[in-house]
Amino acid sequence: QVSLVESGGGSVQAGGSLRLSCAASGAGDDYSRYCLGWFRQVPGKEREGVAATFLFAPWYADSVKGRFTISQDNAKKTLYLKMDSLRPEDTSMYYCAAVRWRVGGGRCTTGVDFAYWGQGTQVTVSS
Protein backbone atom coordinates (compact mmCIF):
# COMPACT_ATOMS: atom_id res chain seq x y z
CA GLN A 1 0.00 0.00 0.00
CA VAL A 2 1.36 3.39 -1.04
CA SER A 3 0.48 6.52 0.91
CA LEU A 4 0.80 9.97 -0.62
CA VAL A 5 0.85 13.29 1.22
CA GLU A 6 0.76 16.62 -0.61
CA SER A 7 2.09 19.91 0.69
CA GLY A 8 3.06 23.33 -0.58
CA GLY A 9 -0.31 24.76 -1.47
CA GLY A 10 -1.27 28.27 -0.51
CA SER A 11 -2.45 31.63 -1.74
CA VAL A 12 -0.57 33.61 -4.34
CA GLN A 13 -1.22 36.51 -6.68
CA ALA A 14 -1.57 36.02 -10.40
CA GLY A 15 1.81 35.71 -12.04
CA GLY A 16 3.33 34.16 -8.95
CA SER A 17 4.78 30.71 -8.33
CA LEU A 18 4.29 27.78 -6.02
CA ARG A 19 5.92 24.39 -5.71
CA LEU A 20 3.81 21.47 -4.60
CA SER A 21 5.34 18.35 -3.08
CA CYS A 22 3.98 14.83 -2.79
CA ALA A 23 5.80 12.54 -0.37
CA ALA A 24 5.32 8.80 -0.83
CA SER A 25 5.62 6.02 1.68
CA GLY A 26 5.12 2.30 1.25
CA ALA A 27 6.63 2.14 -2.23
CA GLY A 28 9.78 0.46 -0.94
CA ASP A 29 12.62 0.57 -3.44
CA ASP A 30 10.22 0.65 -6.38
CA TYR A 31 9.32 4.34 -6.36
CA SER A 32 11.01 4.83 -9.74
CA ARG A 33 8.71 2.20 -11.21
CA TYR A 34 5.57 4.23 -10.63
CA CYS A 35 3.68 6.43 -13.04
CA LEU A 36 3.13 9.61 -11.03
CA GLY A 37 0.61 12.31 -11.70
CA TRP A 38 -0.89 15.59 -10.58
CA PHE A 39 -4.57 16.39 -10.84
CA ARG A 40 -6.79 19.25 -9.79
CA GLN A 41 -10.44 19.63 -9.03
CA VAL A 42 -12.75 22.51 -8.27
CA PRO A 43 -15.97 21.68 -6.39
CA GLY A 44 -18.75 20.93 -8.82
CA LYS A 45 -16.39 20.32 -11.73
CA GLU A 46 -14.71 17.24 -13.12
CA ARG A 47 -11.24 16.36 -12.04
CA GLU A 48 -8.61 17.57 -14.50
CA GLY A 49 -5.31 15.89 -15.21
CA VAL A 50 -2.44 18.35 -15.00
CA ALA A 51 0.83 16.45 -15.47
CA ALA A 52 2.35 12.99 -15.22
CA THR A 53 5.75 11.40 -15.38
CA PHE A 54 7.45 8.00 -15.62
CA LEU A 55 11.19 7.49 -15.93
CA PHE A 56 11.57 11.26 -16.19
CA ALA A 57 9.38 11.47 -19.30
CA PRO A 58 6.81 14.16 -18.54
CA TRP A 59 3.34 14.72 -19.94
CA TYR A 60 1.39 17.97 -19.52
CA ALA A 61 -2.12 19.14 -20.11
CA ASP A 62 -2.29 21.89 -22.73
CA SER A 63 -3.62 24.31 -20.12
CA VAL A 64 -0.36 24.18 -18.13
CA LYS A 65 2.29 23.52 -20.79
CA GLY A 66 5.14 25.97 -20.51
CA ARG A 67 4.06 27.10 -17.03
CA PHE A 68 4.14 23.95 -14.87
CA THR A 69 7.03 21.52 -14.43
CA ILE A 70 6.70 18.04 -12.97
CA SER A 71 9.74 16.39 -11.43
CA GLN A 72 10.63 13.69 -8.95
CA ASP A 73 13.37 12.87 -6.48
CA ASN A 74 13.62 9.10 -6.24
CA ALA A 75 15.94 9.20 -3.25
CA LYS A 76 13.38 11.24 -1.31
CA LYS A 77 10.41 9.44 -2.89
CA THR A 78 8.90 12.82 -3.57
CA LEU A 79 7.05 14.20 -6.57
CA TYR A 80 7.00 17.92 -7.30
CA LEU A 81 4.94 20.31 -9.35
CA LYS A 82 6.53 23.71 -9.93
CA MET A 83 3.86 26.15 -10.99
CA ASP A 84 4.90 29.44 -12.57
CA SER A 85 2.90 32.27 -14.12
CA LEU A 86 -0.10 31.23 -12.09
CA ARG A 87 -3.53 32.38 -13.18
CA PRO A 88 -6.79 32.70 -11.25
CA GLU A 89 -8.14 29.74 -13.23
CA ASP A 90 -5.41 27.57 -11.68
CA THR A 91 -7.22 27.91 -8.36
CA SER A 92 -8.13 24.39 -7.29
CA MET A 93 -7.45 21.51 -4.95
CA TYR A 94 -4.39 19.69 -6.27
CA TYR A 95 -3.92 15.95 -5.82
CA CYS A 96 -1.04 13.64 -6.54
CA ALA A 97 -1.52 10.03 -7.62
CA ALA A 98 0.56 6.95 -8.37
CA VAL A 99 0.27 3.60 -10.08
CA ARG A 100 2.84 0.86 -10.60
CA TRP A 101 4.04 1.04 -14.18
CA ARG A 102 6.51 -0.71 -16.45
CA VAL A 103 8.55 0.07 -19.52
CA GLY A 104 6.42 -0.90 -22.50
CA GLY A 105 3.23 -0.33 -20.55
CA GLY A 106 2.26 2.65 -22.65
CA ARG A 107 2.80 6.31 -22.00
CA CYS A 108 2.27 7.55 -18.49
CA THR A 109 -0.32 10.31 -18.68
CA THR A 110 -3.12 11.44 -16.41
CA GLY A 111 -5.43 9.25 -18.46
CA VAL A 112 -4.19 6.01 -16.90
CA ASP A 113 -5.95 4.31 -14.02
CA PHE A 114 -4.15 5.55 -10.90
CA ALA A 115 -4.28 3.31 -7.85
CA TYR A 116 -3.14 5.60 -5.06
CA TRP A 117 -4.21 9.14 -4.25
CA GLY A 118 -3.27 11.84 -1.79
CA GLN A 119 -5.66 14.00 0.20
CA GLY A 120 -4.97 17.19 -1.71
CA THR A 121 -3.54 20.64 -1.13
CA GLN A 122 -5.38 23.87 -1.93
CA VAL A 123 -3.98 26.42 -4.35
CA THR A 124 -5.64 29.81 -4.58
CA VAL A 125 -4.57 32.41 -7.14
CA SER A 126 -5.95 35.90 -6.80
CA SER A 127 -6.13 38.45 -9.60
N, CA and C of each residue as an Amber inpcrd file, in Angstrom:
protein
   381
   0.8430000  -1.1880000   0.0000000   0.0000000   0.0000000   0.0000000
   0.8800000   1.2400000   0.0000000   0.5920000   2.1480000  -0.9210000
   1.3580000   3.3870000  -1.0430000   0.5290000   4.5210000  -0.4700000
   1.1280000   5.3250000   0.3810000   0.4830000   6.5170000   0.9140000
   1.1360000   7.7570000   0.3300000   0.3070000   8.7400000  -0.0050000
   0.7980000   9.9740000  -0.6180000   0.3170000  11.1630000   0.1950000
   1.2040000  12.0970000   0.4590000   0.8520000  13.2900000   1.2220000
   1.3460000  14.5210000   0.4800000   0.4140000  15.3890000   0.0920000
   0.7570000  16.6180000  -0.6130000   1.0270000  17.7440000   0.3790000
   1.8300000  18.6950000  -0.0750000   2.0900000  19.9120000   0.6920000
   2.5080000  21.0010000  -0.2720000   2.5610000  22.2290000   0.2320000
   3.0640000  23.3270000  -0.5800000   2.0040000  24.2350000  -1.1600000
   0.7420000  23.8850000  -0.9610000  -0.3110000  24.7570000  -1.4650000
  -0.3610000  26.0560000  -0.6860000  -1.1420000  26.9850000  -1.1850000
  -1.2720000  28.2710000  -0.5090000  -1.9440000  29.2780000  -1.4000000
  -1.8560000  30.5330000  -0.9890000  -2.4530000  31.6320000  -1.7400000
  -1.3600000  32.4730000  -2.3730000  -1.5620000  32.8440000  -3.6080000
  -0.5710000  33.6140000  -4.3410000  -1.2900000  34.5340000  -5.3300000
  -0.6460000  35.6080000  -5.6790000  -1.2200000  36.5070000  -6.6760000
  -0.9340000  35.9950000  -8.0760000  -1.7690000  36.3960000  -9.0020000
  -1.5750000  36.0200000 -10.3990000  -0.1720000  36.4140000 -10.8550000
   0.4390000  35.5010000 -11.5920000   1.8100000  35.7120000 -12.0420000
   2.8500000  35.1250000 -11.1150000   2.4150000  34.7270000  -9.9310000
   3.3350000  34.1650000  -8.9530000   3.6080000  32.7020000  -9.1670000
   4.3540000  32.1100000  -8.2260000   4.7780000  30.7150000  -8.3330000
   4.5410000  29.9760000  -7.0260000   4.3630000  28.6800000  -7.1640000
   4.2900000  27.7820000  -6.0190000   4.9330000  26.4610000  -6.4280000
   5.4350000  25.7390000  -5.4410000   5.9150000  24.3860000  -5.7130000
   5.2010000  23.4160000  -4.7820000   4.4860000  22.5070000  -5.3680000
   3.8100000  21.4680000  -4.6020000   4.7270000  20.2640000  -4.4550000
   4.5880000  19.5720000  -3.3320000   5.3370000  18.3460000  -3.0840000
   4.3700000  17.2190000  -2.7660000   4.7830000  16.0140000  -3.0900000
   3.9760000  14.8260000  -2.7870000   4.9330000  13.7560000  -2.2810000
   4.9000000  13.5140000  -0.9840000   5.7980000  12.5390000  -0.3730000
   5.1280000  11.1740000  -0.3360000   5.8630000  10.1630000  -0.7710000
   5.3250000   8.7990000  -0.8260000   5.9360000   7.9250000   0.2500000
   5.1220000   7.0470000   0.7720000   5.6160000   6.0160000   1.6820000
   4.9590000   4.6980000   1.2930000   5.6740000   3.6120000   1.5730000
   5.1200000   2.3030000   1.2540000   5.5010000   1.7840000  -0.1080000
   6.2450000   2.5830000  -0.8910000   6.6280000   2.1390000  -2.2340000
   7.9040000   1.3180000  -2.2150000   8.5520000   1.2170000  -1.0450000
   9.7850000   0.4560000  -0.9410000  10.8500000   1.0230000  -1.8490000
  11.5780000   0.1420000  -2.5200000  12.6220000   0.5710000  -3.4370000
  12.1000000   0.7420000  -4.8570000  10.7950000   0.6470000  -5.0350000
  10.2240000   0.6520000  -6.3790000   9.6390000   1.9960000  -6.8000000
   9.9420000   3.0540000  -6.0580000   9.3170000   4.3450000  -6.3590000
   9.5410000   4.7480000  -7.8100000  10.7210000   4.4450000  -8.3530000
  11.0150000   4.8340000  -9.7370000  10.1930000   4.0530000 -10.7490000
   9.5020000   3.0280000 -10.3140000   8.7050000   2.2010000 -11.2140000
   7.2290000   2.5720000 -11.1880000   6.9420000   3.7610000 -10.6860000
   5.5650000   4.2310000 -10.6280000   5.3380000   5.3510000 -11.6240000
   4.1820000   5.2950000 -12.2690000   3.6820000   6.4280000 -13.0410000
   3.0730000   7.3810000 -12.0170000   3.5370000   8.6270000 -12.0340000
   3.1330000   9.6090000 -11.0260000   2.4080000  10.7650000 -11.6940000
   1.3740000  11.2450000 -11.0700000   0.6060000  12.3090000 -11.6990000
   0.1040000  13.3600000 -10.7300000  -0.2320000  14.4990000 -11.3060000
  -0.8890000  15.5880000 -10.5800000  -2.2350000  15.8610000 -11.2340000
  -3.2260000  16.0720000 -10.3930000  -4.5720000  16.3880000 -10.8400000
  -5.0700000  17.5940000 -10.0520000  -6.1510000  18.1770000 -10.5480000
  -6.7870000  19.2500000  -9.7860000  -8.2950000  19.1660000  -9.9620000
  -8.9870000  19.6680000  -8.9760000 -10.4440000  19.6270000  -9.0340000
 -11.0340000  20.7850000  -8.2510000 -11.9750000  21.4470000  -8.8920000
 -12.7530000  22.5050000  -8.2730000 -14.1040000  21.9080000  -7.9230000
 -14.6510000  22.2320000  -6.7530000 -15.9660000  21.6810000  -6.3860000
 -17.0000000  21.9000000  -7.4780000 -17.7120000  20.8350000  -7.8170000
 -18.7490000  20.9260000  -8.8240000 -18.2620000  20.7210000 -10.2440000
 -16.9480000  20.5520000 -10.3960000 -16.3910000  20.3200000 -11.7310000
 -15.6540000  18.9880000 -11.7650000 -15.4480000  18.4920000 -12.9730000
 -14.7140000  17.2440000 -13.1220000 -13.2440000  17.4250000 -12.7830000
 -12.6700000  16.3530000 -12.3040000 -11.2360000  16.3590000 -12.0350000
 -10.4650000  16.5040000 -13.3440000  -9.4190000  17.2920000 -13.3000000
  -8.6140000  17.5730000 -14.4970000  -7.1910000  17.0560000 -14.2930000
  -6.6970000  16.3180000 -15.2520000  -5.3130000  15.8870000 -15.2060000
  -4.3990000  17.0350000 -15.5570000  -3.3330000  17.2180000 -14.8060000
  -2.4390000  18.3510000 -14.9960000  -1.1170000  17.9030000 -15.6130000
  -0.4820000  16.9080000 -15.0050000   0.8250000  16.4490000 -15.4690000
   1.0860000  15.0480000 -14.9550000   1.9760000  14.3350000 -15.6450000
   2.3450000  12.9900000 -15.2200000   3.7700000  12.7130000 -15.6540000
   4.3810000  11.7310000 -15.0150000   5.7530000  11.3950000 -15.3800000
   6.0730000   9.9450000 -15.0320000   6.9140000   9.3240000 -15.8660000
   7.4490000   7.9990000 -15.6230000   8.8250000   7.9510000 -16.2300000
   9.7960000   7.5340000 -15.4750000  11.1910000   7.4920000 -15.9330000
  11.6060000   8.8350000 -16.5200000  11.1760000   9.9020000 -15.8520000
  11.5710000  11.2640000 -16.1910000  11.0780000  11.6880000 -17.5760000
  10.0310000  11.0570000 -18.0630000   9.3840000  11.4720000 -19.3040000
   8.0700000  12.1420000 -18.9310000   8.0110000  13.4670000 -19.0090000
   6.8140000  14.1610000 -18.5430000   5.7210000  14.2600000 -19.5940000
   4.5100000  14.4160000 -19.1100000   3.3430000  14.7210000 -19.9350000
   2.6200000  15.8690000 -19.2750000   2.1000000  16.8210000 -20.0740000
   1.3930000  17.9690000 -19.5240000   0.0690000  18.1890000 -20.2490000
  -0.8970000  18.6570000 -19.4960000  -2.1200000  19.1410000 -20.1130000
  -1.8100000  20.4310000 -20.8530000  -2.5400000  20.6840000 -21.9390000
  -2.2880000  21.8910000 -22.7320000  -2.4370000  23.1560000 -21.8880000
  -3.3340000  23.1120000 -20.9190000  -3.6170000  24.3090000 -20.1200000
  -2.4440000  24.7360000 -19.2440000  -1.4810000  23.8410000 -19.0230000
  -0.3620000  24.1820000 -18.1350000   0.9960000  24.0900000 -18.8210000
   1.0190000  23.6590000 -20.0690000   2.2930000  23.5240000 -20.7890000
   3.0350000  24.8450000 -20.8120000   4.3070000  24.7730000 -20.5140000
   5.1430000  25.9710000 -20.5140000   5.0910000  26.7460000 -19.2130000
   4.1700000  26.3990000 -18.3210000   4.0600000  27.0960000 -17.0290000
   4.3460000  26.1840000 -15.8430000   3.9590000  24.9250000 -15.9600000
   4.1430000  23.9530000 -14.8720000   5.2530000  22.9770000 -15.2490000
   5.9780000  22.5140000 -14.2220000   7.0310000  21.5230000 -14.4320000
   6.8880000  20.4160000 -13.3920000   6.7700000  19.1860000 -13.8660000
   6.6990000  18.0360000 -12.9730000   8.0860000  17.4310000 -12.8540000
   8.4330000  17.0180000 -11.6490000   9.7350000  16.3880000 -11.4320000
   9.6370000  15.4520000 -10.2340000  10.6360000  14.6230000 -10.0660000
  10.6340000  13.6880000  -8.9490000  12.0390000  13.4920000  -8.4200000
  12.1150000  13.2030000  -7.1420000  13.3710000  12.8680000  -6.4820000
  13.2090000  11.4560000  -5.9420000  13.8200000  10.5000000  -6.6260000
  13.6170000   9.1030000  -6.2400000  14.2310000   8.7940000  -4.8740000
  15.3110000   9.4500000  -4.5460000  15.9380000   9.2010000  -3.2460000
  15.0180000   9.6430000  -2.1110000  14.3000000  10.7260000  -2.3270000
  13.3780000  11.2380000  -1.3100000  11.9640000  10.7040000  -1.4990000
  11.7530000   9.9730000  -2.5910000  10.4130000   9.4410000  -2.8940000
   9.3900000  10.5690000  -2.8790000   9.7400000  11.6210000  -3.5570000
   8.9000000  12.8190000  -3.5700000   8.6910000  13.2910000  -4.9920000
   7.4530000  13.6360000  -5.2860000   7.0510000  14.1960000  -6.5660000
   6.8090000  15.6830000  -6.3780000   7.1680000  16.4730000  -7.3830000
   6.9990000  17.9210000  -7.2970000   6.1860000  18.4390000  -8.4740000
   5.5680000  19.5750000  -8.2550000   4.9350000  20.3110000  -9.3480000
   5.2870000  21.7780000  -9.1440000   6.1810000  22.2930000  -9.9700000
   6.5320000  23.7120000  -9.9310000   5.5650000  24.4370000 -10.8250000
   4.8730000  25.4070000 -10.2640000   3.8570000  26.1470000 -10.9930000
   4.2730000  27.6010000 -11.0950000   4.5170000  28.0580000 -12.2950000
   4.9010000  29.4410000 -12.5670000   3.7990000  30.1390000 -13.3460000
   3.8760000  31.4590000 -13.3740000   2.8990000  32.2690000 -14.1160000
   1.4730000  31.8360000 -13.7870000   1.2020000  31.7130000 -12.5200000
  -0.1000000  31.2300000 -12.0910000  -1.2090000  32.1970000 -12.4690000
  -2.3580000  31.6190000 -12.7570000  -3.5300000  32.3780000 -13.1790000
  -4.6750000  32.0910000 -12.2170000  -5.6390000  32.9700000 -12.1270000
  -6.7900000  32.7000000 -11.2500000  -7.4720000  31.3770000 -11.5740000
  -7.4790000  31.0040000 -12.8450000  -8.1360000  29.7390000 -13.2270000
  -7.3540000  28.5140000 -12.7870000  -6.1610000  28.6910000 -12.2540000
  -5.4130000  27.5700000 -11.6790000  -5.8570000  27.2670000 -10.2500000
  -6.7040000  28.1320000  -9.7050000  -7.2170000  27.9100000  -8.3560000
  -7.9570000  26.5840000  -8.2920000  -7.5450000  25.7220000  -7.3730000
  -8.1270000  24.3870000  -7.2920000  -7.5220000  23.6220000  -6.1200000
  -8.0960000  22.4770000  -5.8260000  -7.4550000  21.5070000  -4.9510000
  -6.5880000  20.6320000  -5.8430000  -5.3330000  20.4770000  -5.4650000
  -4.3950000  19.6870000  -6.2670000  -4.1010000  18.3610000  -5.5560000
  -4.1420000  17.2890000  -6.3360000  -3.9250000  15.9490000  -5.8170000
  -2.7860000  15.2750000  -6.5720000  -2.0060000  14.4820000  -5.8550000
  -1.0420000  13.6360000  -6.5400000  -1.5560000  12.1970000  -6.5370000
  -1.0630000  11.4120000  -7.4640000  -1.5160000  10.0330000  -7.6160000
  -0.3760000   9.1810000  -8.1510000  -0.4950000   7.8710000  -7.9310000
   0.5620000   6.9530000  -8.3670000  -0.0360000   5.6080000  -8.7680000
   0.6410000   4.9580000  -9.6920000   0.2690000   3.5980000 -10.0810000
   1.5340000   2.8890000 -10.5340000   1.6780000   1.6310000 -10.1730000
   2.8370000   0.8590000 -10.5960000   2.8320000   0.7600000 -12.1190000
   3.9730000   0.9950000 -12.7220000   4.0430000   1.0410000 -14.1820000
   5.2380000   0.2190000 -14.6390000   5.3690000   0.0330000 -15.9180000
   6.5130000  -0.7090000 -16.4490000   6.8790000  -0.1570000 -17.8130000
   8.1100000  -0.3040000 -18.1830000   8.5540000   0.0720000 -19.5210000
   7.7890000  -0.7970000 -20.5200000   7.2280000  -0.1640000 -21.5420000
   6.4210000  -0.8970000 -22.5040000   4.9540000  -0.9370000 -22.1340000
   4.6140000  -0.3200000 -21.0070000   3.2270000  -0.3300000 -20.5500000
   2.4100000   0.8090000 -21.1150000   2.9730000   1.5060000 -22.0950000
   2.2630000   2.6540000 -22.6500000   2.7380000   3.9290000 -21.9910000
   2.3370000   5.0380000 -22.5410000   2.8020000   6.3080000 -22.0030000
   2.0780000   6.6310000 -20.7000000   2.8310000   7.1190000 -19.7720000
   2.2720000   7.5500000 -18.4860000   1.6820000   8.9440000 -18.6700000
   0.3690000   9.0210000 -18.6220000  -0.3240000  10.3070000 -18.6810000
  -1.3670000  10.3160000 -17.5630000  -2.0770000  11.4030000 -17.4370000
  -3.1190000  11.4450000 -16.4120000  -4.3540000  10.6450000 -16.8220000
  -4.3150000  10.0720000 -18.0110000  -5.4290000   9.2470000 -18.4570000
  -5.3800000   7.8080000 -17.9980000  -4.2860000   7.3970000 -17.3610000
  -4.1910000   6.0130000 -16.9040000  -4.9630000   5.8570000 -15.6010000
  -5.1580000   4.6220000 -15.2010000  -5.9520000   4.3120000 -14.0190000
  -5.0380000   4.3130000 -12.7940000  -5.0160000   5.4200000 -12.0680000
  -4.1540000   5.5470000 -10.8970000  -4.7380000   4.8070000  -9.7030000
  -3.8410000   4.1530000  -8.9570000  -4.2840000   3.3140000  -7.8470000
  -4.2570000   4.0130000  -6.5030000  -3.3480000   4.9560000  -6.3590000
  -3.1420000   5.5980000  -5.0610000  -3.2880000   7.1060000  -5.2100000
  -3.9220000   7.7090000  -4.2060000  -4.2130000   9.1450000  -4.2460000
  -3.8860000   9.7950000  -2.9100000  -3.4520000  11.0470000  -2.9930000
  -3.2650000  11.8400000  -1.7950000  -4.5520000  12.5490000  -1.4110000
  -4.4810000  13.3160000  -0.3220000  -5.6620000  14.0010000   0.2050000
  -5.8460000  15.3840000  -0.3990000  -4.8310000  15.9080000  -1.0290000
  -4.9650000  17.1870000  -1.7140000  -4.3770000  18.3520000  -0.9500000
  -4.0140000  19.3840000  -1.7030000  -3.5370000  20.6350000  -1.1320000
  -4.1410000  21.7760000  -1.9530000  -4.6330000  22.7920000  -1.2660000
  -5.3770000  23.8680000  -1.9250000  -4.4320000  24.9300000  -2.4790000
  -4.6980000  25.3160000  -3.7120000  -3.9790000  26.4190000  -4.3470000
  -4.9990000  27.4830000  -4.7160000  -4.7500000  28.6980000  -4.2760000
  -5.6400000  29.8130000  -4.5770000  -4.8390000  30.9330000  -5.2170000
  -5.2660000  31.3530000  -6.4090000  -4.5740000  32.4050000  -7.1430000
  -5.5230000  33.5900000  -7.2760000  -5.1090000  34.7180000  -6.7590000
  -5.9500000  35.9050000  -6.8000000  -5.4910000  36.8290000  -7.9260000
  -6.4470000  37.5490000  -8.4730000  -6.1280000  38.4490000  -9.6000000
  -5.7070000  39.8200000  -9.1110000
